[in-house]
Amino acid sequence: MATIVVVGAGFAGHTAALYLGHHLGKKHEVVMVNKYDYFGFVPSWVWVGTGRMDPQKTIIPLKPVYDRMHVRFVHGALTEIHPEPEEQFVVVQKADGGTEQVAYDYLIIATGPYLNFDATPGLGPHTGNTYSICTLDHAIQTRDAYLELVQRLEKGDKAKIVIGTGHGTATCQGAAFEYISNIHKDLVRRGLRDRVDLVFFSNEPALGDFGIRGVTARYKGQLVTSAEFVEAVFRDFGIQWEIGRAAKKIEPGRIYWEDMDGNFGETTFDFAMLVPQFKGHGIHIAVKGPNGEDLHDKIFNAGGFVIVDGIYGLPYERLERNPDAWPSVYQNPWYPNIFAAGIAFAPPGPISVPHTTPNGTKIAPAPPRTGMISGIIGRIVALNVIDLVKKGRMTHDERMTEMFAACVASVGDSLWDGSAVILVVHPVVPDFRRYPNEGGRDLFVTHMEMGLSGAWMKFLIHHTFMYKFKGLPGWRIIPE
Amino acid sequence: MSTQANSPTFEITARDKFWMNCKLYQLWRFILLNLKILKAVDQSKRS
């Protein structure tokens, strides 16, 4: 009997646990370790953050799902990995205060991002300066602050709202884009839009970059870039933008930034939601050998992300021309029974063109590995572990340079007059060898549009995915 | 670099907005998009 331990019940880990439980749960032991006892549907937290969705509608208690799927649930956080063949176990700091050693034959690390607010002094909800929608608690806190601001606006006040990224190497610009679009729509609905200046503040080199080097797609018969498309949307919504900026320091009501030319400046705000830099949770996890030796560098890189089967260290000019540098099976090269999925795996480099200012500040959006990408990687890793347990060899692989992804960024939540921007990309990471066009993507599949159908799509995604993640009958036919 | 381009190359027109909220057209787009996504998922390396 094999024991498979999955750490982290986000999109990647929870997807992996569902597949593992379904295929192996009855004959083998599948263990999920997660620091929360619920799964959170992160894409809907933009609606929580504007007060348009009850937080309870975005979470699923994990224990009943795992009981049904034959997965043992351990409520706690991973603190140590002992990966050497003679003693393979992890140490979990349990939520009830104790610790537990869990032995494994296969380990899947899907711990998601560590929100590194400290990389930007003054950033984050704990400082009271800026807000975040990256966790459910943060989204609720942001909602309360936003609704308080709305009350002031109703009394006649004016305000400046800044939404975007809080670090030069932050990612998740798509979430910031969706949040500012929802704020815009909510203020229009309340009749308060004319009292607010809305500003999108981002480290992207161009609008619509989204950390994936932007998108070029056919729209109404002509080739349009996501930069042109998002610019048109912002122009239509009356949203201003400040891009190519790295937030260096936050003080109450003020962002101190540096731009790509090395100029320094300030942007003021009354309310700000800024996404922090992401690190991997590996920065807090000890990796020890049988004699207590430190093996951290064999599993995690300096950023705390898990080293897998990618080609690391290539300069960007070579990386962008080498699609095979991206990992295909997400397996650690030192310990073949350790895998990573979702944000936890270390990408070989950025997808967007990186930039260093004359002062040495890096302004380079990190590659997004959230949502659909996480789910797909979770499935690939789980199916390979199932293969290894049953057949002794892996049969699944998919690089981000081969992966298809769809992203729906809502503008409000109404099914009658709502809207959404829909981005369909194939592949996620441009492959200029296979698609020798300007964007490095399949122009037949890659698609960009906006309209009410997007709002329906977002509604459909929320409900079908919440169904899937409950592991209810037929969950496997819903694609990741 | 902060940019507020002076000469937009692409704009959302009143005609675009009409189609973006035209229920019948959007139903057609919704069906088409779902088919496109399902086809792309099927053609990707999912196995």
Short mmCIF file of C-alpha atoms in Angstrom, two decimals:
data_model
loop_
_atom_site.label_atom_id
_atom_site.label_comp_id
_atom_site.label_asym_id
_atom_site.label_seq_id
_atom_site.Cartn_x
_atom_site.Cartn_y
_atom_site.Cartn_z
CA MET A 1 0.00 0.00 0.00
CA ALA A 2 1.35 3.43 -0.98
CA THR A 3 0.88 6.64 0.98
CA ILE A 4 0.49 9.84 -1.01
CA VAL A 5 0.62 13.12 0.89
CA VAL A 6 -0.72 16.29 -0.71
CA VAL A 7 0.10 19.57 0.99
CA GLY A 8 -2.22 22.48 0.22
CA ALA A 9 -5.89 22.37 -0.75
CA GLY A 10 -6.03 25.16 -3.30
CA PHE A 11 -6.88 24.71 -6.99
CA ALA A 12 -3.87 22.48 -7.65
CA GLY A 13 -3.75 20.45 -4.43
CA HIS A 14 -7.48 19.94 -4.07
CA THR A 15 -7.77 18.86 -7.72
CA ALA A 16 -4.91 16.41 -7.17
CA ALA A 17 -6.52 15.07 -3.97
CA LEU A 18 -9.84 14.48 -5.75
CA TYR A 19 -8.17 12.45 -8.53
CA LEU A 20 -5.96 10.55 -6.08
CA GLY A 21 -8.87 9.78 -3.76
CA HIS A 22 -11.00 8.62 -6.66
CA HIS A 23 -8.34 6.35 -8.18
CA LEU A 24 -6.34 5.21 -5.14
CA GLY A 25 -8.29 6.13 -2.02
CA LYS A 26 -9.82 2.71 -1.40
CA LYS A 27 -6.63 0.63 -1.72
CA HIS A 28 -3.94 3.14 -0.75
CA GLU A 29 -3.67 5.98 1.72
CA VAL A 30 -4.17 9.53 0.44
CA VAL A 31 -3.53 12.29 2.97
CA MET A 32 -4.30 15.99 2.56
CA VAL A 33 -2.50 18.48 4.80
CA ASN A 34 -3.96 21.98 4.75
CA LYS A 35 -3.77 24.88 7.16
CA TYR A 36 -7.40 25.84 6.54
CA ASP A 37 -10.30 23.44 6.95
CA TYR A 38 -12.02 24.82 3.87
CA PHE A 39 -11.37 25.22 0.16
CA GLY A 40 -11.72 28.81 -1.03
CA PHE A 41 -12.85 29.65 -4.54
CA VAL A 42 -10.41 32.54 -5.02
CA PRO A 43 -11.80 33.92 -8.34
CA SER A 44 -15.05 34.92 -6.61
CA TRP A 45 -13.28 36.90 -3.88
CA VAL A 46 -13.39 39.96 -6.16
CA TRP A 47 -17.15 39.87 -5.58
CA VAL A 48 -16.65 39.38 -1.83
CA GLY A 49 -14.35 42.42 -1.89
CA THR A 50 -17.12 44.64 -3.30
CA GLY A 51 -19.79 43.22 -0.99
CA ARG A 52 -21.60 41.54 -3.88
CA MET A 53 -21.15 37.95 -2.68
CA ASP A 54 -21.62 36.26 0.66
CA PRO A 55 -18.19 34.85 1.68
CA GLN A 56 -19.85 31.57 2.68
CA LYS A 57 -20.78 30.99 -0.98
CA THR A 58 -17.08 30.88 -1.92
CA ILE A 59 -15.93 28.16 0.46
CA ILE A 60 -16.33 24.39 0.81
CA PRO A 61 -15.64 22.58 4.11
CA LEU A 62 -12.96 20.01 3.25
CA LYS A 63 -13.55 17.19 5.74
CA PRO A 64 -16.93 15.98 4.34
CA VAL A 65 -15.53 16.05 0.77
CA TYR A 66 -12.43 14.07 1.74
CA ASP A 67 -14.43 11.58 3.83
CA ARG A 68 -16.46 10.84 0.72
CA MET A 69 -13.35 10.70 -1.51
CA HIS A 70 -11.38 8.38 0.83
CA VAL A 71 -8.80 11.05 1.65
CA ARG A 72 -7.54 11.52 5.21
CA PHE A 73 -7.56 15.18 6.17
CA VAL A 74 -4.92 16.63 8.50
CA HIS A 75 -5.71 20.19 9.53
CA GLY A 76 -2.36 21.89 9.95
CA ALA A 77 0.69 23.48 8.29
CA LEU A 78 3.74 21.72 6.88
CA THR A 79 6.89 22.63 8.84
CA GLU A 80 9.48 19.98 7.91
CA ILE A 81 10.24 17.58 5.09
CA HIS A 82 12.55 14.60 5.58
CA PRO A 83 13.09 13.49 1.98
CA GLU A 84 15.98 10.98 2.15
CA PRO A 85 15.00 7.40 1.19
CA GLU A 86 15.68 5.98 4.65
CA GLU A 87 13.14 8.26 6.35
CA GLN A 88 10.53 9.89 4.16
CA PHE A 89 8.05 11.86 6.23
CA VAL A 90 6.71 15.35 6.76
CA VAL A 91 6.08 17.13 10.05
CA VAL A 92 2.80 18.98 10.40
CA GLN A 93 2.04 21.65 12.98
CA LYS A 94 -1.59 20.82 13.62
CA ALA A 95 -4.29 23.45 14.04
CA ASP A 96 -5.18 21.99 17.46
CA GLY A 97 -1.64 22.67 18.73
CA GLY A 98 0.09 19.29 18.41
CA THR A 99 2.48 18.01 15.78
CA GLU A 100 2.14 14.93 13.59
CA GLN A 101 4.65 13.02 11.51
CA VAL A 102 3.14 11.73 8.28
CA ALA A 103 5.18 9.19 6.31
CA TYR A 104 4.87 9.28 2.52
CA ASP A 105 5.81 7.36 -0.58
CA TYR A 106 4.87 10.30 -2.80
CA LEU A 107 4.67 13.94 -1.77
CA ILE A 108 2.84 16.65 -3.73
CA ILE A 109 3.61 20.19 -2.63
CA ALA A 110 0.80 22.56 -3.64
CA THR A 111 1.13 25.17 -0.95
CA GLY A 112 0.21 28.20 -3.09
CA PRO A 113 1.73 31.62 -2.57
CA TYR A 114 3.23 33.14 0.54
CA LEU A 115 1.99 36.74 0.47
CA ASN A 116 5.23 38.64 0.93
CA PHE A 117 3.85 42.02 2.07
CA ASP A 118 7.16 42.71 3.83
CA ALA A 119 8.93 43.10 0.48
CA THR A 120 7.27 46.53 0.24
CA PRO A 121 7.45 48.48 3.51
CA GLY A 122 4.01 49.67 4.60
CA LEU A 123 2.10 47.34 2.26
CA GLY A 124 -0.75 45.13 3.37
CA PRO A 125 -3.85 44.97 5.55
CA HIS A 126 -1.79 44.48 8.73
CA THR A 127 -0.39 48.00 8.26
CA GLY A 128 -3.81 49.56 7.72
CA ASN A 129 -2.44 51.34 4.62
CA THR A 130 -3.62 49.09 1.79
CA TYR A 131 -5.99 46.16 1.34
CA SER A 132 -5.79 42.81 -0.39
CA ILE A 133 -8.22 40.24 -1.77
CA CYS A 134 -5.70 37.38 -1.76
CA THR A 135 -7.24 35.51 1.18
CA LEU A 136 -10.85 35.28 2.30
CA ASP A 137 -10.13 37.22 5.51
CA HIS A 138 -8.43 39.93 3.46
CA ALA A 139 -11.35 40.08 1.03
CA ILE A 140 -13.82 40.50 3.92
CA GLN A 141 -11.64 43.21 5.47
CA THR A 142 -11.42 44.94 2.08
CA ARG A 143 -15.19 44.72 1.62
CA ASP A 144 -15.80 46.36 5.00
CA ALA A 145 -13.36 49.19 4.23
CA TYR A 146 -14.83 49.67 0.77
CA LEU A 147 -18.43 49.79 2.06
CA GLU A 148 -17.35 52.31 4.70
CA LEU A 149 -15.88 54.43 1.89
CA VAL A 150 -19.15 54.08 -0.04
CA GLN A 151 -21.01 55.50 2.98
CA ARG A 152 -18.71 58.52 2.94
CA LEU A 153 -19.26 58.92 -0.79
CA GLU A 154 -23.02 58.83 -0.25
CA LYS A 155 -22.62 61.75 2.15
CA GLY A 156 -20.97 63.75 -0.63
CA ASP A 157 -17.26 63.00 -0.15
CA LYS A 158 -14.96 62.43 -3.10
CA ALA A 159 -12.23 59.77 -3.17
CA LYS A 160 -9.35 58.35 -5.15
CA ILE A 161 -9.20 54.57 -5.35
CA VAL A 162 -6.00 52.86 -6.51
CA ILE A 163 -6.03 49.17 -7.44
CA GLY A 164 -3.09 47.16 -8.73
CA THR A 165 0.22 45.62 -7.73
CA GLY A 166 2.30 46.47 -4.67
CA HIS A 167 5.72 45.28 -5.84
CA GLY A 168 7.88 45.34 -8.96
CA THR A 169 7.75 41.56 -9.31
CA ALA A 170 4.14 41.01 -8.23
CA THR A 171 1.78 38.86 -10.28
CA CYS A 172 -2.04 38.46 -10.47
CA GLN A 173 -2.58 41.66 -12.47
CA GLY A 174 -5.69 39.95 -13.84
CA ALA A 175 -7.24 39.89 -10.37
CA ALA A 176 -6.47 43.59 -9.93
CA PHE A 177 -7.99 44.33 -13.35
CA GLU A 178 -11.13 42.39 -12.39
CA TYR A 179 -11.38 44.08 -9.00
CA ILE A 180 -11.11 47.63 -10.41
CA SER A 181 -13.68 46.76 -13.09
CA ASN A 182 -16.05 45.50 -10.40
CA ILE A 183 -15.49 48.58 -8.26
CA HIS A 184 -16.29 50.71 -11.32
CA LYS A 185 -19.48 48.78 -12.01
CA ASP A 186 -20.56 48.87 -8.34
CA LEU A 187 -20.03 52.63 -8.12
CA VAL A 188 -22.00 53.14 -11.35
CA ARG A 189 -24.83 51.03 -9.91
CA ARG A 190 -24.84 53.13 -6.73
CA GLY A 191 -24.75 56.40 -8.69
CA LEU A 192 -21.41 57.35 -7.10
CA ARG A 193 -19.00 56.87 -9.98
CA ASP A 194 -18.55 60.60 -10.64
CA ARG A 195 -17.26 61.09 -7.09
CA VAL A 196 -14.37 58.69 -7.51
CA ASP A 197 -11.09 58.79 -9.40
CA LEU A 198 -10.18 55.21 -10.26
CA VAL A 199 -6.52 54.45 -10.96
CA PHE A 200 -4.99 51.14 -12.08
CA PHE A 201 -1.42 50.95 -10.77
CA SER A 202 0.68 48.12 -12.11
CA ASN A 203 4.17 46.76 -12.69
CA GLU A 204 3.18 45.53 -16.17
CA PRO A 205 5.31 46.89 -19.03
CA ALA A 206 2.07 47.44 -20.97
CA LEU A 207 -1.62 47.34 -20.12
CA GLY A 208 -3.08 43.88 -20.62
CA ASP A 209 0.28 42.19 -20.16
CA PHE A 210 -1.13 40.14 -17.24
CA GLY A 211 2.25 38.56 -16.63
CA ILE A 212 1.93 36.47 -19.80
CA ARG A 213 3.51 38.97 -22.19
CA GLY A 214 0.09 40.18 -23.31
CA VAL A 215 -2.14 38.58 -25.89
CA THR A 216 -2.62 39.20 -29.59
CA ALA A 217 -5.90 37.90 -30.98
CA ARG A 218 -8.41 38.49 -33.72
CA TYR A 219 -11.23 40.82 -32.73
CA LYS A 220 -13.86 41.84 -35.28
CA GLY A 221 -11.64 40.55 -38.07
CA GLN A 222 -8.47 42.44 -37.13
CA LEU A 223 -5.49 41.59 -34.95
CA VAL A 224 -5.75 43.43 -31.65
CA THR A 225 -3.37 43.34 -28.70
CA SER A 226 -4.57 43.02 -25.12
CA ALA A 227 -2.85 46.37 -24.50
CA GLU A 228 -5.12 48.06 -27.04
CA PHE A 229 -8.14 46.15 -25.78
CA VAL A 230 -7.66 46.90 -22.06
CA GLU A 231 -6.79 50.51 -22.85
CA ALA A 232 -10.09 50.82 -24.74
CA VAL A 233 -11.96 49.25 -21.80
CA PHE A 234 -10.32 51.61 -19.28
CA ARG A 235 -10.97 54.59 -21.53
CA ASP A 236 -14.62 53.58 -21.74
CA PHE A 237 -14.85 53.13 -17.95
CA GLY A 238 -12.99 56.37 -17.21
CA ILE A 239 -10.23 54.49 -15.37
CA GLN A 240 -6.76 56.05 -15.41
CA TRP A 241 -3.67 53.89 -15.43
CA GLU A 242 -0.12 54.07 -14.19
CA ILE A 243 1.92 51.14 -15.47
CA GLY A 244 5.55 50.02 -15.44
CA ARG A 245 5.79 51.12 -11.82
CA ALA A 246 7.26 49.30 -8.87
CA ALA A 247 5.77 50.28 -5.52
CA LYS A 248 8.79 50.84 -3.24
CA LYS A 249 7.13 52.00 -0.03
CA ILE A 250 3.63 52.72 1.22
CA GLU A 251 2.62 55.33 3.74
CA PRO A 252 -0.94 56.20 4.74
CA GLY A 253 -2.59 57.49 1.55
CA ARG A 254 0.62 57.47 -0.50
CA ILE A 255 2.51 55.03 -2.76
CA TYR A 256 6.17 55.79 -3.38
CA TRP A 257 7.21 54.25 -6.69
CA GLU A 258 9.97 53.93 -9.21
CA ASP A 259 9.23 53.66 -12.93
CA MET A 260 11.05 51.77 -15.67
CA ASP A 261 13.26 54.77 -16.49
CA GLY A 262 14.39 54.95 -12.86
CA ASN A 263 12.30 58.03 -12.03
CA PHE A 264 10.82 58.20 -8.55
CA GLY A 265 7.38 59.58 -7.73
CA GLU A 266 4.30 59.34 -5.54
CA THR A 267 0.69 58.39 -6.10
CA THR A 268 -1.88 59.39 -3.48
CA PHE A 269 -5.00 57.41 -2.59
CA ASP A 270 -7.93 57.25 -0.20
CA PHE A 271 -8.41 53.52 -0.65
CA ALA A 272 -5.98 51.04 -2.23
CA MET A 273 -5.98 47.33 -2.96
CA LEU A 274 -2.50 46.25 -3.99
CA VAL A 275 -1.43 42.66 -4.67
CA PRO A 276 1.87 41.83 -2.91
CA GLN A 277 4.90 39.94 -4.21
CA PHE A 278 4.38 36.18 -4.06
CA LYS A 279 6.98 33.88 -2.59
CA GLY A 280 6.79 30.14 -2.07
CA HIS A 281 5.99 28.69 1.34
CA GLY A 282 9.31 26.86 1.12
CA ILE A 283 10.94 29.84 2.84
CA HIS A 284 9.30 28.63 6.09
CA ILE A 285 9.71 24.87 5.58
CA ALA A 286 12.78 23.04 6.87
CA VAL A 287 14.23 20.18 4.81
CA LYS A 288 16.38 17.82 6.85
CA GLY A 289 18.44 14.71 6.29
CA PRO A 290 18.69 11.73 8.67
CA ASN A 291 21.48 13.42 10.64
CA GLY A 292 19.82 16.81 10.71
CA GLU A 293 21.71 18.14 7.66
CA ASP A 294 20.08 20.99 5.75
CA LEU A 295 18.73 19.80 2.37
CA HIS A 296 16.59 22.87 1.68
CA ASP A 297 18.39 23.75 -1.58
CA LYS A 298 17.52 20.37 -3.09
CA ILE A 299 13.79 21.03 -2.93
CA PHE A 300 13.27 24.79 -2.76
CA ASN A 301 14.88 27.71 -4.58
CA ALA A 302 15.73 30.99 -2.85
CA GLY A 303 12.18 32.25 -3.35
CA GLY A 304 10.71 29.21 -1.58
CA PHE A 305 9.34 27.62 -4.77
CA VAL A 306 9.83 23.91 -5.50
CA ILE A 307 12.55 23.07 -8.02
CA VAL A 308 11.11 20.75 -10.67
CA ASP A 309 12.06 19.47 -14.12
CA GLY A 310 12.47 22.86 -15.82
CA ILE A 311 15.71 24.29 -17.16
CA TYR A 312 16.70 27.00 -14.72
CA GLY A 313 19.14 29.84 -15.08
CA LEU A 314 18.65 30.63 -18.78
CA PRO A 315 18.81 34.31 -19.69
CA TYR A 316 15.42 35.61 -20.84
CA GLU A 317 16.52 35.84 -24.50
CA ARG A 318 17.21 32.10 -24.51
CA LEU A 319 14.25 31.16 -22.31
CA GLU A 320 11.73 32.85 -24.63
CA ARG A 321 13.07 30.77 -27.54
CA ASN A 322 13.15 27.49 -25.62
CA PRO A 323 9.66 26.17 -24.84
CA ASP A 324 11.20 22.95 -23.49
CA ALA A 325 12.72 24.91 -20.60
CA TRP A 326 9.28 24.84 -18.94
CA PRO A 327 8.65 21.78 -16.75
CA SER A 328 6.46 18.99 -18.10
CA VAL A 329 5.87 16.60 -15.17
CA TYR A 330 6.59 18.93 -12.21
CA GLN A 331 8.90 16.40 -10.55
CA ASN A 332 11.81 17.32 -8.29
CA PRO A 333 15.09 16.24 -9.91
CA TRP A 334 16.73 15.20 -6.61
CA TYR A 335 13.79 13.35 -5.11
CA PRO A 336 11.67 11.77 -7.89
CA ASN A 337 8.82 11.02 -5.47
CA ILE A 338 8.34 14.74 -4.73
CA PHE A 339 6.18 16.82 -7.07
CA ALA A 340 4.92 20.38 -7.07
CA ALA A 341 1.69 21.81 -8.46
CA GLY A 342 0.25 25.27 -8.98
CA ILE A 343 2.01 28.36 -7.69
CA ALA A 344 4.33 26.17 -5.57
CA PHE A 345 6.49 25.08 -8.53
CA ALA A 346 9.44 27.25 -9.51
CA PRO A 347 9.02 28.62 -13.04
CA PRO A 348 12.24 28.77 -15.09
CA GLY A 349 11.82 32.53 -15.48
CA PRO A 350 9.32 35.26 -16.31
CA ILE A 351 6.93 35.12 -19.27
CA SER A 352 6.70 38.91 -19.59
CA VAL A 353 9.79 40.75 -20.74
CA PRO A 354 11.71 41.57 -17.53
CA HIS A 355 13.15 45.02 -16.92
CA THR A 356 15.73 46.39 -14.53
CA THR A 357 15.72 50.13 -13.88
CA PRO A 358 18.96 52.18 -14.00
CA ASN A 359 18.84 52.02 -10.18
CA GLY A 360 18.79 48.22 -10.22
CA THR A 361 15.11 47.74 -9.33
CA LYS A 362 13.51 44.74 -11.02
CA ILE A 363 10.19 45.47 -12.69
CA ALA A 364 9.09 42.10 -13.99
CA PRO A 365 5.63 40.60 -13.50
CA ALA A 366 6.02 37.03 -12.21
CA PRO A 367 4.37 34.26 -14.24
CA PRO A 368 0.78 33.53 -13.16
CA ARG A 369 0.14 29.87 -12.25
CA THR A 370 -3.31 30.31 -10.74
CA GLY A 371 -6.83 29.05 -11.51
CA MET A 372 -7.08 26.87 -14.58
CA ILE A 373 -3.29 26.47 -14.87
CA SER A 374 -3.10 25.28 -11.26
CA GLY A 375 -5.96 22.86 -11.76
CA ILE A 376 -4.41 21.38 -14.91
CA ILE A 377 -1.02 20.91 -13.23
CA GLY A 378 -2.73 19.37 -10.18
CA ARG A 379 -4.43 16.85 -12.47
CA ILE A 380 -1.23 16.02 -14.40
CA VAL A 381 0.73 15.44 -11.20
CA ALA A 382 -2.05 13.34 -9.64
CA LEU A 383 -2.46 11.18 -12.76
CA ASN A 384 1.30 10.61 -12.89
CA VAL A 385 1.41 9.57 -9.23
CA ILE A 386 -1.52 7.22 -9.92
CA ASP A 387 0.49 5.86 -12.88
CA LEU A 388 3.58 5.37 -10.70
CA VAL A 389 1.60 3.54 -8.03
CA LYS A 390 -0.23 1.32 -10.52
CA LYS A 391 2.23 0.92 -13.41
CA GLY A 392 5.56 2.24 -12.18
CA ARG A 393 5.90 4.85 -14.96
CA MET A 394 4.42 8.24 -15.78
CA THR A 395 2.28 8.82 -18.89
CA HIS A 396 1.15 12.45 -18.53
CA ASP A 397 2.97 15.67 -19.23
CA GLU A 398 2.07 19.20 -20.17
CA ARG A 399 4.27 22.27 -20.22
CA MET A 400 2.87 25.78 -19.86
CA THR A 401 4.18 26.26 -23.41
CA GLU A 402 1.60 23.64 -24.48
CA MET A 403 -1.18 24.51 -22.09
CA PHE A 404 -4.51 26.06 -22.95
CA ALA A 405 -6.15 28.47 -20.49
CA ALA A 406 -9.25 30.60 -20.32
CA CYS A 407 -9.57 33.63 -18.08
CA VAL A 408 -12.81 35.46 -17.40
CA ALA A 409 -12.54 38.85 -15.69
CA SER A 410 -15.97 40.02 -14.63
CA VAL A 411 -17.32 43.56 -14.75
CA GLY A 412 -20.04 43.35 -12.13
CA ASP A 413 -22.06 40.27 -11.26
CA SER A 414 -25.38 40.94 -12.96
CA LEU A 415 -26.67 38.35 -15.41
CA TRP A 416 -28.81 41.03 -17.06
CA ASP A 417 -26.46 43.97 -17.61
CA GLY A 418 -23.12 42.62 -16.35
CA SER A 419 -20.15 41.97 -18.56
CA ALA A 420 -16.76 40.31 -18.55
CA VAL A 421 -13.56 40.28 -20.51
CA ILE A 422 -12.82 36.79 -21.79
CA LEU A 423 -9.25 35.80 -22.63
CA VAL A 424 -8.61 32.41 -24.17
CA VAL A 425 -4.92 31.67 -24.71
CA HIS A 426 -3.07 28.78 -26.24
CA PRO A 427 -0.40 28.28 -25.15
CA VAL A 428 -0.13 30.16 -21.85
CA VAL A 429 3.61 30.72 -22.39
CA PRO A 430 4.30 31.86 -25.96
CA ASP A 431 6.00 29.24 -28.12
CA PHE A 432 7.70 31.11 -30.94
CA ARG A 433 9.02 27.89 -32.46
CA ARG A 434 5.61 26.39 -33.01
CA TYR A 435 3.75 29.66 -33.61
CA PRO A 436 6.18 32.00 -35.40
CA ASN A 437 3.89 35.04 -35.18
CA GLU A 438 4.12 38.22 -33.13
CA GLY A 439 2.50 36.74 -30.03
CA GLY A 440 3.89 33.20 -30.23
CA ARG A 441 0.40 31.73 -29.85
CA ASP A 442 -2.19 29.82 -31.85
CA LEU A 443 -4.25 32.58 -33.47
CA PHE A 444 -7.13 30.21 -34.17
CA VAL A 445 -7.69 29.37 -30.50
CA THR A 446 -6.38 32.52 -28.81
CA HIS A 447 -9.33 34.80 -28.37
CA MET A 448 -10.37 38.01 -26.66
CA GLU A 449 -13.81 39.52 -26.28
CA MET A 450 -16.08 41.36 -23.91
CA GLY A 451 -19.81 41.20 -23.31
CA LEU A 452 -22.73 39.87 -21.33
CA SER A 453 -21.86 36.30 -22.31
CA GLY A 454 -18.72 36.71 -20.20
CA ALA A 455 -20.87 37.46 -17.14
CA TRP A 456 -22.85 34.29 -17.82
CA MET A 457 -19.57 32.40 -18.25
CA LYS A 458 -18.26 33.68 -14.91
CA PHE A 459 -21.54 32.66 -13.21
CA LEU A 460 -21.32 29.24 -14.85
CA ILE A 461 -17.67 28.84 -13.79
CA HIS A 462 -18.44 29.72 -10.16
CA HIS A 463 -21.27 27.21 -9.86
CA THR A 464 -19.80 24.35 -11.90
CA PHE A 465 -16.43 24.60 -10.15
CA MET A 466 -17.99 24.76 -6.70
CA TYR A 467 -19.86 21.59 -7.72
CA LYS A 468 -16.69 19.95 -9.04
CA PHE A 469 -14.66 20.82 -5.96
CA LYS A 470 -17.30 19.20 -3.74
CA GLY A 471 -16.49 15.97 -5.59
CA LEU A 472 -20.16 15.44 -6.40
CA PRO A 473 -21.27 12.89 -9.06
CA GLY A 474 -19.80 13.66 -12.49
CA TRP A 475 -17.12 16.05 -11.13
CA ARG A 476 -14.49 14.57 -13.45
CA ILE A 477 -16.28 15.60 -16.66
CA ILE A 478 -15.95 19.28 -15.71
CA PRO A 479 -12.57 20.34 -17.13
CA GLU A 480 -10.07 22.07 -14.87
CA MET B 1 6.31 54.21 -17.24
CA SER B 2 2.92 55.78 -16.90
CA THR B 3 1.13 56.04 -20.17
CA GLN B 4 -2.20 57.54 -21.09
CA ALA B 5 -1.94 57.18 -24.89
CA ASN B 6 -3.12 60.19 -26.82
CA SER B 7 -4.12 58.40 -29.99
CA PRO B 8 -5.96 55.18 -29.24
CA THR B 9 -5.67 52.58 -31.96
CA PHE B 10 -8.75 50.72 -30.81
CA GLU B 11 -11.95 51.96 -29.22
CA ILE B 12 -15.17 50.48 -27.91
CA THR B 13 -17.88 52.18 -29.94
CA ALA B 14 -21.58 52.63 -29.20
CA ARG B 15 -22.22 49.91 -31.77
CA ASP B 16 -19.88 47.55 -29.86
CA LYS B 17 -21.70 48.31 -26.62
CA PHE B 18 -25.03 47.49 -28.23
CA TRP B 19 -23.78 44.07 -29.30
CA MET B 20 -22.06 43.50 -25.95
CA ASN B 21 -25.44 43.69 -24.22
CA CYS B 22 -27.69 42.28 -26.96
CA LYS B 23 -29.13 39.22 -25.20
CA LEU B 24 -29.75 37.12 -28.31
CA TYR B 25 -26.31 37.82 -29.81
CA GLN B 26 -24.64 37.19 -26.47
CA LEU B 27 -26.47 33.87 -26.14
CA TRP B 28 -24.96 32.92 -29.50
CA ARG B 29 -21.49 34.07 -28.32
CA PHE B 30 -21.95 32.15 -25.05
CA ILE B 31 -22.72 28.91 -26.89
CA LEU B 32 -19.91 29.50 -29.36
CA LEU B 33 -17.36 30.31 -26.63
CA ASN B 34 -18.27 27.24 -24.61
CA LEU B 35 -17.91 25.05 -27.68
CA LYS B 36 -14.58 26.69 -28.50
CA ILE B 37 -13.27 26.17 -24.95
CA LEU B 38 -14.48 22.55 -24.81
CA LYS B 39 -12.87 21.86 -28.20
CA ALA B 40 -9.59 23.47 -27.11
CA VAL B 41 -9.61 21.49 -23.85
CA ASP B 42 -10.26 18.32 -25.81
CA GLN B 43 -7.46 19.09 -28.29
CA SER B 44 -4.95 19.99 -25.56
CA LYS B 45 -2.84 17.25 -24.02
CA ARG B 46 -5.64 16.28 -21.58
CA SER B 47 -5.63 12.50 -21.44
#
